[in-house]
C-alpha cells in the first residue's frame, strides 16, 4: 500500500537506531575494536541525520562503505563464512542500512535485520541473562516495526503495544517449542571457528596443573542420582588415565574405543545416575567408578575411561550406571602393564632406594608393597595445601622428604612413582572427587575445584585397585570437601568458603534455576520431547505423526484466524472498500490519503495536486461522502461510485 | 448549496466585521445549534459588535450586561420592588430577559453572579422570589472573558465552562481588513441601519433543521473515536465528556447545514473541533494550552477515520 513508500519520519529513525543499538551492543564483546568503532560512528551519524534533518549520504558512498566493511571482515578472518565473520557482516549491514533509510520499506528491512542479530547473540551464549536481553531487544525491535507502520503513538505506548503483541505470541511460541519435532544435535549446527578456552582437566598432569583448577568454581557437570547419593568418599569421577611419566609430567596413552562394551563383570549394588556434562572441548566423558554401562555414541578406552565419538562442545546429557565394587583388569594385557611400570632412567634416588627396600622385603607381593607405600605416606606427615612450594628436578624426592607439602597431583605422582620403583604396576587417574548436593533441586554439582588425581595399582588377582594417597594425609578432602582439607588462611575459591550461609543459599537457588534452564530449555532434546509427549499420552510419536498433528493444529488455528479476519473484512462498508481502492490508486500517483482526512478535504487537496483529474476526484469524493455519511444512501450511487473508480486511471 | 437566508445573514455580518469569516460562521453555527458562545479575547476586537450584528440580522432583542466584581445576581435576573399604589411587590425583569445577551467580561464578576447567569443559560428560565419565569425563545448568550491571566479575574470552573457550546477567539484583523475598517463607514451606524433577514420563528425552524441533519453511523464512530483518544492519550488531563461529544455533534450538524448539506461529514467535525475542545480539554503540558488550533490538529491527525 501507500505506506511502503512513505518517507521515514524522525520518530521512526530514532526507533531504528534504538533497535540497532540494542541488537549490536550485546555483541560488541565478540566484535573486533575497529568494527565496534565503525558501527558506533554509523549510529552517531544516524543520530545526527535524524536530529539535524541532514540529507542522507549518497548511494555510492554507502556502497563503498559496504565494500570496505566486507573487506575488513574478510581481511580479519580470511573468510566471510562462519559464526563470528557472519555476525560481523550482519553488524556492518545493519549499521550501514541505517544510513539509507529512505522509505518505510527500509525501516521494515532494518527491523528484520535487528531480529536476525538477536539470534546471533545465541550463537555465543545461551544463558538466562542472554535470553532476557534478547527478549528486551525483540521488544524494542517489534516496537520499531510497529512504528514503521504507524509512528504517531508515544514511545511507551508503542512499547506497550509491542509487549502486548509478544505476549499474544507467547502461547504459540511455547506450543511450537514443546511440540515441534526436535532435531538431534547441538542447538546450532554451524562450524565452530574457534573453541574458546574452557577450564577443565587436560591430558597431561604436572605439579600445579590441578591446583590451578582448584581456583575455579565453574561447573564441570551435574549429576542426578536415581536413588540416594552415595557417600562422599565413594564419589570418584573417572577422567583421563595417565600412565606415561617423563620425570616431570604424566600423560595419557589410550587406545581409543578399545572396548565397545564394559569388559569386566559387575559386583555389588549398581548405582544409576544421569550426568549433564558442561562442554569442555575434549572427548572424554566422566563416569562414576567403575562405569557399568556406556552412554550412546561412546566407547571405553583401554584404561576404562568412557570416550565420546565427538568432542563435547555442547552440553551433553547421558544416563549411566556404575558398579562401585567392580573388579577391572584382572587379566590385563602385558603392554599396558609394561607402560604402568616404566620409569625414567634416573632421578629421585631416595624414593627409588626405599622402593628397592620394599621390593627386597616383599618380593612380588603387590598388596604388601602397597601397604608399605601407604605406611610411608602416613609416616611422612605430608601436608595438603593449595600453595605447594616449587619443586626442582627430583620432584618426588623433594616432595616426600624435603618440602612435604603438596596438592593431590603431588601425592598421586609420588605414590605411583614409589609403587613403580618397587615393581608394582601403577598409574595416575585424573578426574573429579566429590561434589556438592544442591538442596534446592537435589542435583549433585561437580565443579572444577573438585578436580582430583589419585592412583591405581595393579595387584595380581585383584586387578586395578584404587588408592587415594591424598586421603592418607588429608582424609577430610575426601570425606568432606576442599575447604575443610586445606590449612586455614589459604586462598580458596569464593564459593567453597563456608562462612557465608546466605550467599551459599543464593548460589544454590541460582544454580537450581540455571540447571532447570539447561535441562528443560537448552537440553530439550528428542529424548526429553518423547518423554514429555509420552506423559501427555502420545506414546512413541514419530516425526511424521508429530508433523501431522502440528500441521492440523496450526492449520486449524490459521483457518480460524483467517476466517475471523475475513469476516471483519466483509463487514467493511462497500463504499469504504471502493474508497480505499481509489485512494490507493492516487497514492501510486504520489497523492497519499491520510487516514484522518475527510473525503472532501482530501478531494480538494488531491485536485490541487492533480488538476487534470480534479473534476473526477471531486465527483468520486462527493459520491463516497454521500454514500458513507449521507442520510439515505442510494444503491445506484454505490454502483456509480464503483464504476467511476474502476474507470479512474490517474 | 447553502440556504439563501443563511447566506444573506453571513453576508451582512461579514460586511460589518471584516476578515473574520470563520469565527462568524462558528458563532452562527453555535446559535443554530441552540448553544451559547464564549469569546475569549482582548477588548476592542469586535466582540460587542458581533453580538449586536447577530441580534440585528436575526431580528432578535439584544441586551448587554457588563460584569463587574460588585455585581449581584439580582442585577442580572431582576428584582421585585414594592409598588405603593397596588400594595404588592412588582417584578422588574433584569437584563437577561431578552433574546441575545452579551455578558461582557464574565470573569470579572464573583462566582455568585456568574452562576446566576450560567444557571439561567442552562435552564432557559429564571427563578426569582419563588416564581419561575421562562426566558424568551430563542435565547442566546454570548459571553466574553478576558484572558484569565489578567489581574482581577475569577476564572470560570470547568463545569461552568461546559455550559458554553463553543469557545472562540476573534483575534486581531489582518492588515487589509483593518485598513478597510479604518477607511470605511461608521460601524455603529451600519449596525443600526441593518434590517433583519429572518424572523424569530424562522430562526427556530432553522434550529429544528439542524437537529435533523443526518449523522451516519460511520460519523458517530468517528466522534466516539476522537473522544476515546482524548480519554486514553496522556496528552490531556481528562478526556471529552459525553456532553462534550453531544456538543461536538450538534455544532458539526449546524456546520453541515451552513455548508448546505443534510448530512455531517468528518470535515464538519474537524472544522468545529477547536472551538468545542478549547475550553473542555486541558493538556497536561501547560505550554501547549495556548494554541488551540495546533492541539486540535494534533488530535485530528492522531485519529483515523473509522
PDB file of C-alpha atoms in Angstrom, chain A residues 164-375:
ATOM      1  CA  UNK A 164       1.037  -6.970  24.151  1.00  0.00           C
ATOM      2  CA  UNK A 165       1.629  -8.490  20.736  1.00  0.00           C
ATOM      3  CA  UNK A 166       4.587 -10.506  22.002  1.00  0.00           C
ATOM      4  CA  UNK A 167       2.528 -11.703  24.935  1.00  0.00           C
ATOM      5  CA  UNK A 168      -0.127 -12.860  22.492  1.00  0.00           C
ATOM      6  CA  UNK A 169       2.522 -14.702  20.501  1.00  0.00           C
ATOM      7  CA  UNK A 170       3.856 -16.430  23.622  1.00  0.00           C
ATOM      8  CA  UNK A 171       1.423 -19.380  23.649  1.00  0.00           C
ATOM      9  CA  UNK A 172       2.277 -20.133  20.016  1.00  0.00           C
ATOM     10  CA  UNK A 173       5.949 -19.970  20.820  1.00  0.00           C
ATOM     11  CA  UNK A 174       5.553 -22.386  23.723  1.00  0.00           C
ATOM     12  CA  UNK A 175       3.425 -24.715  21.640  1.00  0.00           C
ATOM     13  CA  UNK A 176       5.991 -24.807  18.875  1.00  0.00           C
ATOM     14  CA  UNK A 177       8.838 -25.165  21.365  1.00  0.00           C
ATOM     15  CA  UNK A 178       7.211 -28.144  23.025  1.00  0.00           C
ATOM     16  CA  UNK A 179       5.720 -29.857  20.003  1.00  0.00           C
ATOM     17  CA  UNK A 180       7.861 -29.008  17.009  1.00  0.00           C
ATOM     18  CA  UNK A 181       9.919 -32.079  16.104  1.00  0.00           C
ATOM     19  CA  UNK A 182      13.333 -31.789  17.706  1.00  0.00           C
ATOM     20  CA  UNK A 183      16.494 -32.457  15.819  1.00  0.00           C
ATOM     21  CA  UNK A 184      19.262 -34.400  17.466  1.00  0.00           C
ATOM     22  CA  UNK A 185      22.427 -32.419  17.786  1.00  0.00           C
ATOM     23  CA  UNK A 186      23.584 -29.136  19.158  1.00  0.00           C
ATOM     24  CA  UNK A 187      21.326 -26.119  19.006  1.00  0.00           C
ATOM     25  CA  UNK A 188      23.402 -24.563  16.289  1.00  0.00           C
ATOM     26  CA  UNK A 189      24.696 -26.838  13.590  1.00  0.00           C
ATOM     27  CA  UNK A 190      27.314 -24.471  12.284  1.00  0.00           C
ATOM     28  CA  UNK A 191      31.052 -24.888  12.091  1.00  0.00           C
ATOM     29  CA  UNK A 192      32.761 -23.631  15.198  1.00  0.00           C
ATOM     30  CA  UNK A 193      35.550 -21.389  14.077  1.00  0.00           C
ATOM     31  CA  UNK A 194      37.364 -21.477  17.350  1.00  0.00           C
ATOM     32  CA  UNK A 195      36.742 -23.292  20.528  1.00  0.00           C
ATOM     33  CA  UNK A 196      37.211 -20.823  23.306  1.00  0.00           C
ATOM     34  CA  UNK A 197      39.462 -21.858  26.152  1.00  0.00           C
ATOM     35  CA  UNK A 198      37.396 -23.716  28.710  1.00  0.00           C
ATOM     36  CA  UNK A 199      38.783 -24.624  32.075  1.00  0.00           C
ATOM     37  CA  UNK A 200      38.901 -28.308  32.789  1.00  0.00           C
ATOM     38  CA  UNK A 201      41.205 -31.237  33.054  1.00  0.00           C
ATOM     39  CA  UNK A 202      43.831 -31.679  30.385  1.00  0.00           C
ATOM     40  CA  UNK A 203      45.511 -34.806  29.092  1.00  0.00           C
ATOM     41  CA  UNK A 204      48.766 -34.108  30.904  1.00  0.00           C
ATOM     42  CA  UNK A 205      49.423 -33.587  34.579  1.00  0.00           C
ATOM     43  CA  UNK A 206      52.382 -31.851  36.102  1.00  0.00           C
ATOM     44  CA  UNK A 207      52.850 -30.323  39.563  1.00  0.00           C
ATOM     45  CA  UNK A 208      50.474 -27.386  39.836  1.00  0.00           C
ATOM     46  CA  UNK A 209      48.110 -28.205  36.973  1.00  0.00           C
ATOM     47  CA  UNK A 210      45.236 -29.395  39.137  1.00  0.00           C
ATOM     48  CA  UNK A 211      45.930 -26.875  41.898  1.00  0.00           C
ATOM     49  CA  UNK A 212      45.282 -24.266  39.247  1.00  0.00           C
ATOM     50  CA  UNK A 213      41.842 -25.720  38.596  1.00  0.00           C
ATOM     51  CA  UNK A 214      41.071 -25.570  42.285  1.00  0.00           C
ATOM     52  CA  UNK A 215      40.700 -21.823  41.949  1.00  0.00           C
ATOM     53  CA  UNK A 216      37.819 -22.168  39.514  1.00  0.00           C
ATOM     54  CA  UNK A 217      34.269 -22.650  40.666  1.00  0.00           C
ATOM     55  CA  UNK A 218      32.990 -23.240  37.142  1.00  0.00           C
ATOM     56  CA  UNK A 219      30.662 -26.199  36.920  1.00  0.00           C
ATOM     57  CA  UNK A 220      32.137 -29.339  35.367  1.00  0.00           C
ATOM     58  CA  UNK A 221      28.969 -31.413  35.373  1.00  0.00           C
ATOM     59  CA  UNK A 222      25.786 -32.051  37.262  1.00  0.00           C
ATOM     60  CA  UNK A 223      24.547 -35.423  38.354  1.00  0.00           C
ATOM     61  CA  UNK A 224      21.121 -36.632  39.286  1.00  0.00           C
ATOM     62  CA  UNK A 225      21.124 -39.939  41.112  1.00  0.00           C
ATOM     63  CA  UNK A 226      18.184 -42.211  40.663  1.00  0.00           C
ATOM     64  CA  UNK A 227      18.248 -43.234  44.303  1.00  0.00           C
ATOM     65  CA  UNK A 228      20.264 -41.811  47.138  1.00  0.00           C
ATOM     66  CA  UNK A 229      23.532 -40.028  46.615  1.00  0.00           C
ATOM     67  CA  UNK A 230      26.419 -42.357  47.544  1.00  0.00           C
ATOM     68  CA  UNK A 231      28.763 -41.365  50.340  1.00  0.00           C
ATOM     69  CA  UNK A 232      31.111 -38.503  49.525  1.00  0.00           C
ATOM     70  CA  UNK A 233      34.166 -40.723  49.839  1.00  0.00           C
ATOM     71  CA  UNK A 234      32.883 -43.003  47.062  1.00  0.00           C
ATOM     72  CA  UNK A 235      32.304 -40.272  44.511  1.00  0.00           C
ATOM     73  CA  UNK A 236      35.315 -40.820  42.282  1.00  0.00           C
ATOM     74  CA  UNK A 237      34.537 -39.496  38.794  1.00  0.00           C
ATOM     75  CA  UNK A 238      36.948 -41.213  36.492  1.00  0.00           C
ATOM     76  CA  UNK A 239      38.618 -38.966  33.948  1.00  0.00           C
ATOM     77  CA  UNK A 240      41.761 -39.280  31.879  1.00  0.00           C
ATOM     78  CA  UNK A 241      44.120 -42.051  32.998  1.00  0.00           C
ATOM     79  CA  UNK A 242      47.801 -41.176  32.722  1.00  0.00           C
ATOM     80  CA  UNK A 243      50.323 -43.975  32.653  1.00  0.00           C
ATOM     81  CA  UNK A 244      53.218 -42.212  30.869  1.00  0.00           C
ATOM     82  CA  UNK A 245      55.761 -40.398  33.007  1.00  0.00           C
ATOM     83  CA  UNK A 246      58.743 -38.394  31.745  1.00  0.00           C
ATOM     84  CA  UNK A 247      60.199 -37.385  35.071  1.00  0.00           C
ATOM     85  CA  UNK A 248      58.037 -34.332  35.488  1.00  0.00           C
ATOM     86  CA  UNK A 249      54.621 -34.711  33.886  1.00  0.00           C
ATOM     87  CA  UNK A 250      52.176 -37.515  33.328  1.00  0.00           C
ATOM     88  CA  UNK A 251      50.434 -38.128  30.036  1.00  0.00           C
ATOM     89  CA  UNK A 252      47.602 -40.242  28.677  1.00  0.00           C
ATOM     90  CA  UNK A 253      48.337 -43.212  26.420  1.00  0.00           C
ATOM     91  CA  UNK A 254      44.998 -44.540  25.431  1.00  0.00           C
ATOM     92  CA  UNK A 255      43.768 -46.878  22.795  1.00  0.00           C
ATOM     93  CA  UNK A 256      40.587 -45.069  21.850  1.00  0.00           C
ATOM     94  CA  UNK A 257      37.490 -47.197  21.558  1.00  0.00           C
ATOM     95  CA  UNK A 258      39.240 -50.337  22.784  1.00  0.00           C
ATOM     96  CA  UNK A 259      36.064 -51.732  24.297  1.00  0.00           C
ATOM     97  CA  UNK A 260      32.652 -51.112  22.763  1.00  0.00           C
ATOM     98  CA  UNK A 261      31.165 -52.574  25.942  1.00  0.00           C
ATOM     99  CA  UNK A 262      32.316 -52.931  29.512  1.00  0.00           C
ATOM    100  CA  UNK A 263      34.894 -55.747  29.681  1.00  0.00           C
ATOM    101  CA  UNK A 264      34.556 -56.589  33.368  1.00  0.00           C
ATOM    102  CA  UNK A 265      31.815 -58.100  35.448  1.00  0.00           C
ATOM    103  CA  UNK A 266      29.630 -56.241  37.886  1.00  0.00           C
ATOM    104  CA  UNK A 267      29.729 -56.666  41.606  1.00  0.00           C
ATOM    105  CA  UNK A 268      27.632 -55.180  44.332  1.00  0.00           C
ATOM    106  CA  UNK A 269      24.620 -52.886  44.017  1.00  0.00           C
ATOM    107  CA  UNK A 270      24.651 -50.777  40.844  1.00  0.00           C
ATOM    108  CA  UNK A 271      24.192 -47.008  41.061  1.00  0.00           C
ATOM    109  CA  UNK A 272      22.052 -45.312  38.415  1.00  0.00           C
ATOM    110  CA  UNK A 273      22.526 -41.671  37.603  1.00  0.00           C
ATOM    111  CA  UNK A 274      22.287 -39.062  34.869  1.00  0.00           C
ATOM    112  CA  UNK A 275      25.124 -36.715  34.029  1.00  0.00           C
ATOM    113  CA  UNK A 276      24.700 -33.307  32.403  1.00  0.00           C
ATOM    114  CA  UNK A 277      28.168 -32.505  31.219  1.00  0.00           C
ATOM    115  CA  UNK A 278      29.207 -28.930  30.523  1.00  0.00           C
ATOM    116  CA  UNK A 279      31.106 -28.544  27.258  1.00  0.00           C
ATOM    117  CA  UNK A 280      34.846 -28.892  27.784  1.00  0.00           C
ATOM    118  CA  UNK A 281      36.162 -29.413  24.260  1.00  0.00           C
ATOM    119  CA  UNK A 282      37.637 -32.834  24.963  1.00  0.00           C
ATOM    120  CA  UNK A 283      36.356 -36.253  24.051  1.00  0.00           C
ATOM    121  CA  UNK A 284      36.155 -37.800  27.450  1.00  0.00           C
ATOM    122  CA  UNK A 285      33.029 -38.372  29.476  1.00  0.00           C
ATOM    123  CA  UNK A 286      33.111 -38.627  33.234  1.00  0.00           C
ATOM    124  CA  UNK A 287      31.728 -41.680  34.928  1.00  0.00           C
ATOM    125  CA  UNK A 288      31.490 -42.840  38.477  1.00  0.00           C
ATOM    126  CA  UNK A 289      33.971 -45.649  39.079  1.00  0.00           C
ATOM    127  CA  UNK A 290      33.619 -48.164  37.647  1.00  0.00           C
ATOM    128  CA  UNK A 291      31.352 -47.495  34.679  1.00  0.00           C
ATOM    129  CA  UNK A 292      28.865 -50.314  34.147  1.00  0.00           C
ATOM    130  CA  UNK A 293      27.134 -49.009  31.028  1.00  0.00           C
ATOM    131  CA  UNK A 294      28.243 -46.665  28.328  1.00  0.00           C
ATOM    132  CA  UNK A 295      26.472 -43.552  27.098  1.00  0.00           C
ATOM    133  CA  UNK A 296      25.309 -43.707  23.467  1.00  0.00           C
ATOM    134  CA  UNK A 297      27.936 -42.924  20.845  1.00  0.00           C
ATOM    135  CA  UNK A 298      30.819 -43.678  23.145  1.00  0.00           C
ATOM    136  CA  UNK A 299      33.288 -46.424  23.882  1.00  0.00           C
ATOM    137  CA  UNK A 300      35.661 -47.386  26.646  1.00  0.00           C
ATOM    138  CA  UNK A 301      39.376 -46.784  26.265  1.00  0.00           C
ATOM    139  CA  UNK A 302      41.922 -49.407  27.096  1.00  0.00           C
ATOM    140  CA  UNK A 303      42.145 -47.890  30.576  1.00  0.00           C
ATOM    141  CA  UNK A 304      38.387 -47.852  31.170  1.00  0.00           C
ATOM    142  CA  UNK A 305      37.575 -44.283  30.507  1.00  0.00           C
ATOM    143  CA  UNK A 306      34.362 -43.566  28.515  1.00  0.00           C
ATOM    144  CA  UNK A 307      35.162 -41.525  25.416  1.00  0.00           C
ATOM    145  CA  UNK A 308      32.644 -39.824  23.185  1.00  0.00           C
ATOM    146  CA  UNK A 309      32.872 -40.102  19.432  1.00  0.00           C
ATOM    147  CA  UNK A 310      32.852 -36.321  19.113  1.00  0.00           C
ATOM    148  CA  UNK A 311      34.399 -33.665  21.262  1.00  0.00           C
ATOM    149  CA  UNK A 312      31.960 -32.378  23.878  1.00  0.00           C
ATOM    150  CA  UNK A 313      31.274 -28.925  22.535  1.00  0.00           C
ATOM    151  CA  UNK A 314      27.753 -28.504  23.688  1.00  0.00           C
ATOM    152  CA  UNK A 315      26.068 -29.520  26.877  1.00  0.00           C
ATOM    153  CA  UNK A 316      25.663 -33.285  26.894  1.00  0.00           C
ATOM    154  CA  UNK A 317      23.287 -35.391  28.916  1.00  0.00           C
ATOM    155  CA  UNK A 318      23.646 -39.131  29.392  1.00  0.00           C
ATOM    156  CA  UNK A 319      22.387 -41.761  31.749  1.00  0.00           C
ATOM    157  CA  UNK A 320      24.803 -44.221  33.221  1.00  0.00           C
ATOM    158  CA  UNK A 321      25.213 -46.975  35.694  1.00  0.00           C
ATOM    159  CA  UNK A 322      28.171 -47.621  37.945  1.00  0.00           C
ATOM    160  CA  UNK A 323      29.378 -50.681  39.764  1.00  0.00           C
ATOM    161  CA  UNK A 324      31.182 -49.269  42.737  1.00  0.00           C
ATOM    162  CA  UNK A 325      32.782 -52.591  43.554  1.00  0.00           C
ATOM    163  CA  UNK A 326      33.630 -53.873  40.088  1.00  0.00           C
ATOM    164  CA  UNK A 327      36.983 -55.507  39.582  1.00  0.00           C
ATOM    165  CA  UNK A 328      38.603 -54.419  36.350  1.00  0.00           C
ATOM    166  CA  UNK A 329      41.643 -55.644  34.526  1.00  0.00           C
ATOM    167  CA  UNK A 330      42.345 -58.922  36.325  1.00  0.00           C
ATOM    168  CA  UNK A 331      43.837 -60.225  33.098  1.00  0.00           C
ATOM    169  CA  UNK A 332      45.438 -57.027  31.905  1.00  0.00           C
ATOM    170  CA  UNK A 333      47.477 -57.047  28.711  1.00  0.00           C
ATOM    171  CA  UNK A 334      51.232 -57.064  29.116  1.00  0.00           C
ATOM    172  CA  UNK A 335      51.621 -53.883  27.078  1.00  0.00           C
ATOM    173  CA  UNK A 336      49.535 -51.903  29.477  1.00  0.00           C
ATOM    174  CA  UNK A 337      51.285 -53.370  32.491  1.00  0.00           C
ATOM    175  CA  UNK A 338      54.654 -52.594  30.919  1.00  0.00           C
ATOM    176  CA  UNK A 339      53.579 -48.995  30.458  1.00  0.00           C
ATOM    177  CA  UNK A 340      52.438 -48.942  34.072  1.00  0.00           C
ATOM    178  CA  UNK A 341      55.923 -49.888  35.242  1.00  0.00           C
ATOM    179  CA  UNK A 342      58.029 -47.634  33.062  1.00  0.00           C
ATOM    180  CA  UNK A 343      60.143 -45.025  34.843  1.00  0.00           C
ATOM    181  CA  UNK A 344      62.762 -42.587  33.636  1.00  0.00           C
ATOM    182  CA  UNK A 345      66.306 -43.912  33.855  1.00  0.00           C
ATOM    183  CA  UNK A 346      67.363 -41.732  36.758  1.00  0.00           C
ATOM    184  CA  UNK A 347      66.136 -39.170  39.215  1.00  0.00           C
ATOM    185  CA  UNK A 348      64.529 -39.368  42.640  1.00  0.00           C
ATOM    186  CA  UNK A 349      67.202 -41.656  44.152  1.00  0.00           C
ATOM    187  CA  UNK A 350      65.842 -41.532  47.691  1.00  0.00           C
ATOM    188  CA  UNK A 351      62.420 -42.826  46.706  1.00  0.00           C
ATOM    189  CA  UNK A 352      63.971 -45.450  44.491  1.00  0.00           C
ATOM    190  CA  UNK A 353      66.076 -46.633  47.427  1.00  0.00           C
ATOM    191  CA  UNK A 354      63.075 -47.034  49.712  1.00  0.00           C
ATOM    192  CA  UNK A 355      61.112 -48.803  46.944  1.00  0.00           C
ATOM    193  CA  UNK A 356      64.023 -51.138  46.348  1.00  0.00           C
ATOM    194  CA  UNK A 357      63.969 -51.989  50.057  1.00  0.00           C
ATOM    195  CA  UNK A 358      60.227 -52.852  49.844  1.00  0.00           C
ATOM    196  CA  UNK A 359      60.913 -54.983  46.813  1.00  0.00           C
ATOM    197  CA  UNK A 360      63.681 -56.796  48.648  1.00  0.00           C
ATOM    198  CA  UNK A 361      61.441 -57.333  51.639  1.00  0.00           C
ATOM    199  CA  UNK A 362      58.142 -58.302  49.980  1.00  0.00           C
ATOM    200  CA  UNK A 363      59.221 -59.601  46.591  1.00  0.00           C
ATOM    201  CA  UNK A 364      56.277 -59.971  44.233  1.00  0.00           C
ATOM    202  CA  UNK A 365      53.619 -59.360  46.885  1.00  0.00           C
ATOM    203  CA  UNK A 366      51.983 -56.266  45.396  1.00  0.00           C
ATOM    204  CA  UNK A 367      49.490 -55.912  48.228  1.00  0.00           C
ATOM    205  CA  UNK A 368      52.251 -55.824  50.820  1.00  0.00           C
ATOM    206  CA  UNK A 369      54.217 -53.228  48.862  1.00  0.00           C
ATOM    207  CA  UNK A 370      51.032 -51.186  48.569  1.00  0.00           C
ATOM    208  CA  UNK A 371      50.581 -51.310  52.322  1.00  0.00           C
ATOM    209  CA  UNK A 372      54.224 -50.312  52.789  1.00  0.00           C
ATOM    210  CA  UNK A 373      53.776 -47.343  50.479  1.00  0.00           C
ATOM    211  CA  UNK A 374      50.666 -46.227  52.337  1.00  0.00           C
ATOM    212  CA  UNK A 375      52.638 -46.538  55.560  1.00  0.00           C
TER     213      UNK A 375
END
